[in-house]
PDB file of C-alpha atoms in Angstrom:
ATOM      1  CA  LEU O   1     182.723 125.880  70.696  1.00 56.00           C
ATOM      2  CA  ARG O   2     179.347 125.222  69.076  1.00 60.00           C
ATOM      3  CA  ALA O   3     181.067 124.816  65.709  1.00 63.00           C
ATOM      4  CA  ILE O   4     183.128 121.949  67.133  1.00 61.00           C
ATOM      5  CA  PHE O   5     180.737 120.230  69.560  1.00 61.00           C
ATOM      6  CA  GLY O   6     177.343 121.193  68.146  1.00 61.00           C
ATOM      7  CA  GLU O   7     174.324 121.747  70.408  1.00 61.00           C
ATOM      8  CA  LYS O   8     175.950 119.839  73.294  1.00 61.00           C
ATOM      9  CA  ALA O   9     178.136 122.910  73.979  1.00 61.00           C
ATOM     10  CA  ARG O  10     175.141 125.136  74.686  1.00 63.00           C
ATOM     11  CA  ASP O  11     175.583 125.461  78.463  1.00 65.00           C
ATOM     12  CA  VAL O  12     179.341 125.010  78.865  1.00 64.00           C
ATOM     13  CA  LYS O  13     181.795 127.478  80.384  1.00 67.00           C
ATOM     14  CA  ASP O  14     184.363 128.636  77.818  1.00 67.00           C
ATOM     15  CA  THR O  15     187.901 128.395  79.268  1.00 70.00           C
ATOM     16  CA  SER O  16     189.636 128.179  75.892  1.00 72.00           C
ATOM     17  CA  LEU O  17     193.075 129.563  75.122  1.00 76.00           C
ATOM     18  CA  VAL O  18     192.875 132.123  72.329  1.00 79.00           C
ATOM     19  CA  VAL O  19     195.442 133.013  69.663  1.00 81.00           C
ATOM     20  CA  PRO O  20     196.559 136.620  70.214  1.00 81.00           C
ATOM     21  CA  SER O  21     195.370 139.205  67.708  1.00 83.00           C
ATOM     22  CA  GLY O  22     197.786 140.096  64.941  1.00 82.00           C
ATOM     23  CA  ILE O  23     198.893 136.511  64.332  1.00 82.00           C
ATOM     24  CA  SER O  24     197.715 135.108  61.046  1.00 84.00           C
ATOM     25  CA  GLY O  25     198.232 131.696  59.556  1.00 87.00           C
ATOM     26  CA  ILE O  26     196.645 128.629  58.069  1.00 87.00           C
ATOM     27  CA  VAL O  27     194.810 126.090  60.216  1.00 85.00           C
ATOM     28  CA  MET O  28     196.675 122.851  59.502  1.00 88.00           C
ATOM     29  CA  ASP O  29     194.857 120.411  61.810  1.00 87.00           C
ATOM     30  CA  VAL O  30     192.153 120.194  64.461  1.00 85.00           C
ATOM     31  CA  LYS O  31     192.244 117.320  66.962  1.00 84.00           C
ATOM     32  CA  VAL O  32     189.373 116.612  69.355  1.00 78.00           C
ATOM     33  CA  SER O  33     190.130 114.173  72.155  1.00 75.00           C
ATOM     34  CA  SER O  34     188.257 113.062  75.249  1.00 66.00           C
ATOM     35  CA  ARG O  35     189.803 112.359  78.616  1.00 58.00           C
ATOM     36  CA  THR O  36     187.319 109.592  79.478  1.00 52.00           C
ATOM     37  CA  ASP O  37     187.653 107.211  76.537  1.00 47.00           C
ATOM     38  CA  GLU O  38     189.393 107.132  73.197  1.00 45.00           C
ATOM     39  CA  ASP O  39     186.364 105.757  71.221  1.00 48.00           C
ATOM     40  CA  GLY O  40     184.798 109.183  70.893  1.00 46.00           C
ATOM     41  CA  GLY O  41     182.247 108.525  73.635  1.00 49.00           C
ATOM     42  CA  LYS O  42     180.220 105.878  71.779  1.00 55.00           C
ATOM     43  CA  LEU O  43     179.120 102.718  73.582  1.00 57.00           C
ATOM     44  CA  ASP O  44     179.265  99.332  71.889  1.00 67.00           C
ATOM     45  CA  ALA O  45     175.973  97.490  71.302  1.00 75.00           C
ATOM     46  CA  ALA O  46     176.190  95.162  74.319  1.00 79.00           C
ATOM     47  CA  GLU O  47     177.131  97.984  76.677  1.00 81.00           C
ATOM     48  CA  GLN O  48     174.321 100.121  75.260  1.00 82.00           C
ATOM     49  CA  ARG O  49     171.771  97.317  75.847  1.00 84.00           C
ATOM     50  CA  ARG O  50     173.033  96.904  79.424  1.00 87.00           C
ATOM     51  CA  SER O  51     172.717 100.627  80.048  1.00 86.00           C
ATOM     52  CA  LEU O  52     169.201 100.730  78.567  1.00 88.00           C
ATOM     53  CA  LYS O  53     168.165  97.722  80.647  1.00 90.00           C
ATOM     54  CA  LYS O  54     169.547  99.374  83.790  1.00 91.00           C
ATOM     55  CA  VAL O  55     167.720 102.657  83.063  1.00 90.00           C
ATOM     56  CA  ASN O  56     164.437 100.837  82.389  1.00 90.00           C
ATOM     57  CA  GLU O  57     164.813  98.757  85.551  1.00 93.00           C
ATOM     58  CA  GLU O  58     165.497 101.881  87.638  1.00 93.00           C
ATOM     59  CA  HIS O  59     162.424 103.479  86.058  1.00 92.00           C
ATOM     60  CA  ARG O  60     160.226 100.479  86.926  1.00 92.00           C
ATOM     61  CA  THR O  61     161.514 100.514  90.516  1.00 93.00           C
ATOM     62  CA  LEU O  62     160.858 104.245  90.936  1.00 92.00           C
ATOM     63  CA  GLU O  63     157.449 103.889  89.284  1.00 91.00           C
ATOM     64  CA  SER O  64     156.429 101.060  91.637  1.00 91.00           C
ATOM     65  CA  LYS O  65     157.617 103.090  94.649  1.00 92.00           C
ATOM     66  CA  LEU O  66     155.586 106.070  93.448  1.00 90.00           C
ATOM     67  CA  ARG O  67     152.537 103.850  92.854  1.00 89.00           C
ATOM     68  CA  GLU O  68     152.916 102.427  96.389  1.00 90.00           C
ATOM     69  CA  GLU O  69     153.196 105.979  97.740  1.00 90.00           C
ATOM     70  CA  MET O  70     150.006 106.877  95.855  1.00 88.00           C
ATOM     71  CA  THR O  71     148.270 103.839  97.381  1.00 87.00           C
ATOM     72  CA  ASP O  72     149.385 104.936 100.868  1.00 88.00           C
ATOM     73  CA  THR O  73     148.095 108.476 100.301  1.00 87.00           C
ATOM     74  CA  LEU O  74     144.755 107.131  99.072  1.00 84.00           C
ATOM     75  CA  SER O  75     144.579 104.713 102.015  1.00 85.00           C
ATOM     76  CA  ASN O  76     145.124 107.566 104.503  1.00 86.00           C
ATOM     77  CA  PHE O  77     142.087 109.211 102.979  1.00 82.00           C
ATOM     78  CA  LEU O  78     139.837 106.268 102.010  1.00 81.00           C
ATOM     79  CA  LEU O  79     140.837 103.089 103.897  1.00 79.00           C
ATOM     80  CA  GLY O  80     137.857 101.630 105.744  1.00 80.00           C
ATOM     81  CA  GLU O  81     135.434 104.151 104.203  1.00 80.00           C
ATOM     82  CA  LYS O  82     132.505 103.411 101.908  1.00 80.00           C
ATOM     83  CA  ILE O  83     132.131 105.314  98.644  1.00 81.00           C
ATOM     84  CA  PRO O  84     128.470 105.777  97.600  1.00 80.00           C
ATOM     85  CA  LEU O  85     129.291 105.276  93.900  1.00 80.00           C
ATOM     86  CA  ASP O  86     131.074 102.853  91.583  1.00 81.00           C
ATOM     87  CA  VAL O  87     134.624 103.476  90.415  1.00 81.00           C
ATOM     88  CA  ARG O  88     135.152 102.001  86.938  1.00 83.00           C
ATOM     89  CA  ASN O  89     137.958 101.611  84.434  1.00 80.00           C
ATOM     90  CA  SER O  90     136.827 103.740  81.472  1.00 81.00           C
ATOM     91  CA  ASP O  91     138.814 101.640  78.963  1.00 80.00           C
ATOM     92  CA  THR O  92     137.458  98.200  79.878  1.00 83.00           C
ATOM     93  CA  GLY O  93     134.312  99.097  81.834  1.00 81.00           C
ATOM     94  CA  GLU O  94     135.561  96.894  84.677  1.00 83.00           C
ATOM     95  CA  GLU O  95     134.355  97.825  88.155  1.00 84.00           C
ATOM     96  CA  ILE O  96     137.378  98.641  90.336  1.00 82.00           C
ATOM     97  CA  ILE O  97     135.601  99.654  93.550  1.00 82.00           C
ATOM     98  CA  PRO O  98     131.903  98.714  93.868  1.00 82.00           C
ATOM     99  CA  ALA O  99     129.494 101.204  95.455  1.00 82.00           C
ATOM    100  CA  ASN O 100     128.950 101.028  99.246  1.00 83.00           C
ATOM    101  CA  ARG O 101     131.729  98.514  99.782  1.00 83.00           C
ATOM    102  CA  LYS O 102     134.345  98.933 102.504  1.00 85.00           C
ATOM    103  CA  ILE O 103     137.600  99.981 100.844  1.00 83.00           C
ATOM    104  CA  THR O 104     140.613  97.716 101.369  1.00 84.00           C
ATOM    105  CA  LYS O 105     144.292  98.100 100.504  1.00 85.00           C
ATOM    106  CA  THR O 106     143.855  95.630  97.609  1.00 85.00           C
ATOM    107  CA  LEU O 107     141.108  97.742  96.038  1.00 83.00           C
ATOM    108  CA  LEU O 108     143.290 100.833  96.394  1.00 83.00           C
ATOM    109  CA  ARG O 109     146.213  99.058  94.676  1.00 84.00           C
ATOM    110  CA  ARG O 110     143.908  98.220  91.755  1.00 84.00           C
ATOM    111  CA  LEU O 111     142.775 101.850  91.681  1.00 82.00           C
ATOM    112  CA  ALA O 112     146.395 103.085  91.667  1.00 83.00           C
ATOM    113  CA  SER O 113     147.379 100.734  88.823  1.00 82.00           C
ATOM    114  CA  VAL O 114     144.666 102.115  86.474  1.00 83.00           C
ATOM    115  CA  SER O 115     144.470 105.617  87.933  1.00 80.00           C
ATOM    116  CA  ARG O 116     144.631 107.381  84.548  1.00 80.00           C
ATOM    117  CA  THR O 117     141.518 105.673  83.182  1.00 80.00           C
ATOM    118  CA  ILE O 118     139.043 105.788  86.070  1.00 82.00           C
ATOM    119  CA  GLU O 119     135.574 107.249  85.833  1.00 81.00           C
ATOM    120  CA  MET O 120     132.976 107.885  88.515  1.00 80.00           C
ATOM    121  CA  ASN O 121     129.901 110.030  89.041  1.00 79.00           C
ATOM    122  CA  ASP O 122     130.258 113.552  90.413  1.00 79.00           C
ATOM    123  CA  SER O 123     130.577 113.782  94.180  1.00 78.00           C
ATOM    124  CA  PRO O 124     132.807 115.523  96.742  1.00 79.00           C
ATOM    125  CA  VAL O 125     134.742 112.265  97.169  1.00 79.00           C
ATOM    126  CA  LYS O 126     135.458 112.164  93.430  1.00 79.00           C
ATOM    127  CA  GLN O 127     137.019 115.628  93.573  1.00 82.00           C
ATOM    128  CA  LYS O 128     139.310 114.663  96.472  1.00 83.00           C
ATOM    129  CA  ILE O 129     140.371 111.441  94.737  1.00 83.00           C
ATOM    130  CA  ARG O 130     140.944 113.319  91.467  1.00 84.00           C
ATOM    131  CA  ASN O 131     143.135 115.937  93.242  1.00 85.00           C
ATOM    132  CA  ILE O 132     145.314 113.215  94.785  1.00 85.00           C
ATOM    133  CA  LEU O 133     145.628 111.319  91.495  1.00 85.00           C
ATOM    134  CA  ASP O 134     146.419 114.453  89.458  1.00 87.00           C
ATOM    135  CA  GLY O 135     149.303 115.326  91.784  1.00 87.00           C
ATOM    136  CA  TYR O 136     150.770 111.866  91.298  1.00 87.00           C
ATOM    137  CA  HIS O 137     150.151 111.891  87.536  1.00 88.00           C
ATOM    138  CA  ARG O 138     152.438 114.925  87.243  1.00 89.00           C
ATOM    139  CA  ARG O 139     155.142 113.042  89.134  1.00 89.00           C
ATOM    140  CA  PHE O 140     154.674 109.986  86.882  1.00 89.00           C
ATOM    141  CA  ASP O 141     155.017 112.245  83.821  1.00 90.00           C
ATOM    142  CA  GLU O 142     158.250 113.758  85.192  1.00 90.00           C
ATOM    143  CA  LEU O 143     159.580 110.254  85.849  1.00 91.00           C
ATOM    144  CA  GLU O 144     158.760 109.174  82.285  1.00 91.00           C
ATOM    145  CA  ALA O 145     160.362 112.318  80.825  1.00 90.00           C
ATOM    146  CA  GLU O 146     163.540 111.635  82.822  1.00 90.00           C
ATOM    147  CA  ARG O 147     163.608 108.025  81.557  1.00 90.00           C
ATOM    148  CA  LYS O 148     163.175 109.182  77.943  1.00 90.00           C
ATOM    149  CA  ARG O 149     165.977 111.724  78.352  1.00 88.00           C
ATOM    150  CA  LYS O 150     168.357 109.057  79.696  1.00 87.00           C
ATOM    151  CA  VAL O 151     167.431 106.561  76.955  1.00 86.00           C
ATOM    152  CA  GLU O 152     167.954 109.212  74.280  1.00 84.00           C
ATOM    153  CA  ALA O 153     171.336 110.121  75.773  1.00 80.00           C
ATOM    154  CA  ILE O 154     172.424 106.473  75.734  1.00 79.00           C
ATOM    155  CA  GLU O 155     171.218 105.922  72.167  1.00 77.00           C
ATOM    156  CA  GLN O 156     173.051 109.030  70.940  1.00 73.00           C
ATOM    157  CA  GLY O 157     176.184 108.100  72.866  1.00 65.00           C
ATOM    158  CA  ILE O 158     176.217 111.189  75.056  1.00 55.00           C
ATOM    159  CA  ASP O 159     178.098 110.669  78.307  1.00 50.00           C
ATOM    160  CA  GLU O 160     175.880 111.377  81.342  1.00 46.00           C
ATOM    161  CA  GLY O 161     178.586 113.204  83.295  1.00 49.00           C
ATOM    162  CA  GLY O 162     179.693 115.335  80.383  1.00 53.00           C
ATOM    163  CA  ALA O 163     183.149 114.172  79.303  1.00 58.00           C
ATOM    164  CA  ILE O 164     185.941 116.726  79.374  1.00 63.00           C
ATOM    165  CA  LYS O 165     187.073 117.252  75.806  1.00 70.00           C
ATOM    166  CA  ASN O 166     190.303 118.701  74.587  1.00 76.00           C
ATOM    167  CA  VAL O 167     190.596 120.514  71.247  1.00 79.00           C
ATOM    168  CA  LYS O 168     193.965 121.315  69.704  1.00 83.00           C
ATOM    169  CA  VAL O 169     194.097 123.601  66.678  1.00 84.00           C
ATOM    170  CA  TYR O 170     197.436 123.689  64.833  1.00 87.00           C
ATOM    171  CA  VAL O 171     198.132 126.995  63.041  1.00 87.00           C
ATOM    172  CA  ALA O 172     201.015 127.343  60.547  1.00 89.00           C
ATOM    173  CA  THR O 173     202.578 130.789  60.312  1.00 86.00           C
ATOM    174  CA  LYS O 174     205.308 132.192  58.054  1.00 84.00           C
ATOM    175  CA  ARG O 175     208.342 133.488  59.896  1.00 83.00           C
ATOM    176  CA  LYS O 176     211.257 135.625  58.758  1.00 87.00           C
ATOM    177  CA  ILE O 177     214.740 134.126  58.670  1.00 88.00           C
ATOM    178  CA  GLN O 178     216.861 135.004  61.707  1.00 89.00           C
ATOM    179  CA  VAL O 179     220.490 134.504  62.647  1.00 90.00           C
ATOM    180  CA  GLY O 180     221.012 130.925  63.788  1.00 85.00           C
ATOM    181  CA  ASP O 181     218.239 129.369  61.696  1.00 84.00           C
ATOM    182  CA  LYS O 182     219.244 126.119  60.045  1.00 82.00           C
ATOM    183  CA  MET O 183     219.089 126.496  56.274  1.00 80.00           C
ATOM    184  CA  ALA O 184     220.050 123.031  55.157  1.00 81.00           C
ATOM    185  CA  GLY O 185     219.110 119.583  56.314  1.00 77.00           C
ATOM    186  CA  ARG O 186     221.225 117.101  58.218  1.00 77.00           C
ATOM    187  CA  HIS O 187     223.725 116.474  55.461  1.00 78.00           C
ATOM    188  CA  GLY O 188     223.975 119.854  53.941  1.00 63.00           C
TER     189      GLY O 188
END
């Protein structure tokens, strides 16, 4: 199966019919057909763009839900509290949460949006915040990996559901003449 389908056939159950042993012949033709579509599984350019747009939109929706969930988790822990140190964006140097300021939902949303690039001085609060953010960063990474896998599948033209393919191999064999075989053509 790998010779016909390549690496896509790696984890597929083999339910093929097999030519019995002892039969020899010449392979005359091999036909591969799909039950889903006759194009060979490839999407046209417009359909591919639509699929990519849909995947990216789903990814943005899931990412915003996860970011909102992260904000809720941080708010359960920090809302209304005062942190004795500044929380800064390490890329821009911008102050996200000033020291000794009461934490609001808006500040937590800003923190969640730049959570990968925050820096703050060592404290027990920093460790708790870092633990929460690290757990969500793993989930964001999984989400991004899933998006990349889907985009790659669309660009390569691989069907998500795994199309059922049919392979017919035609084998020509020599047979001995028997009584009743037609020797001549229609007019002979």
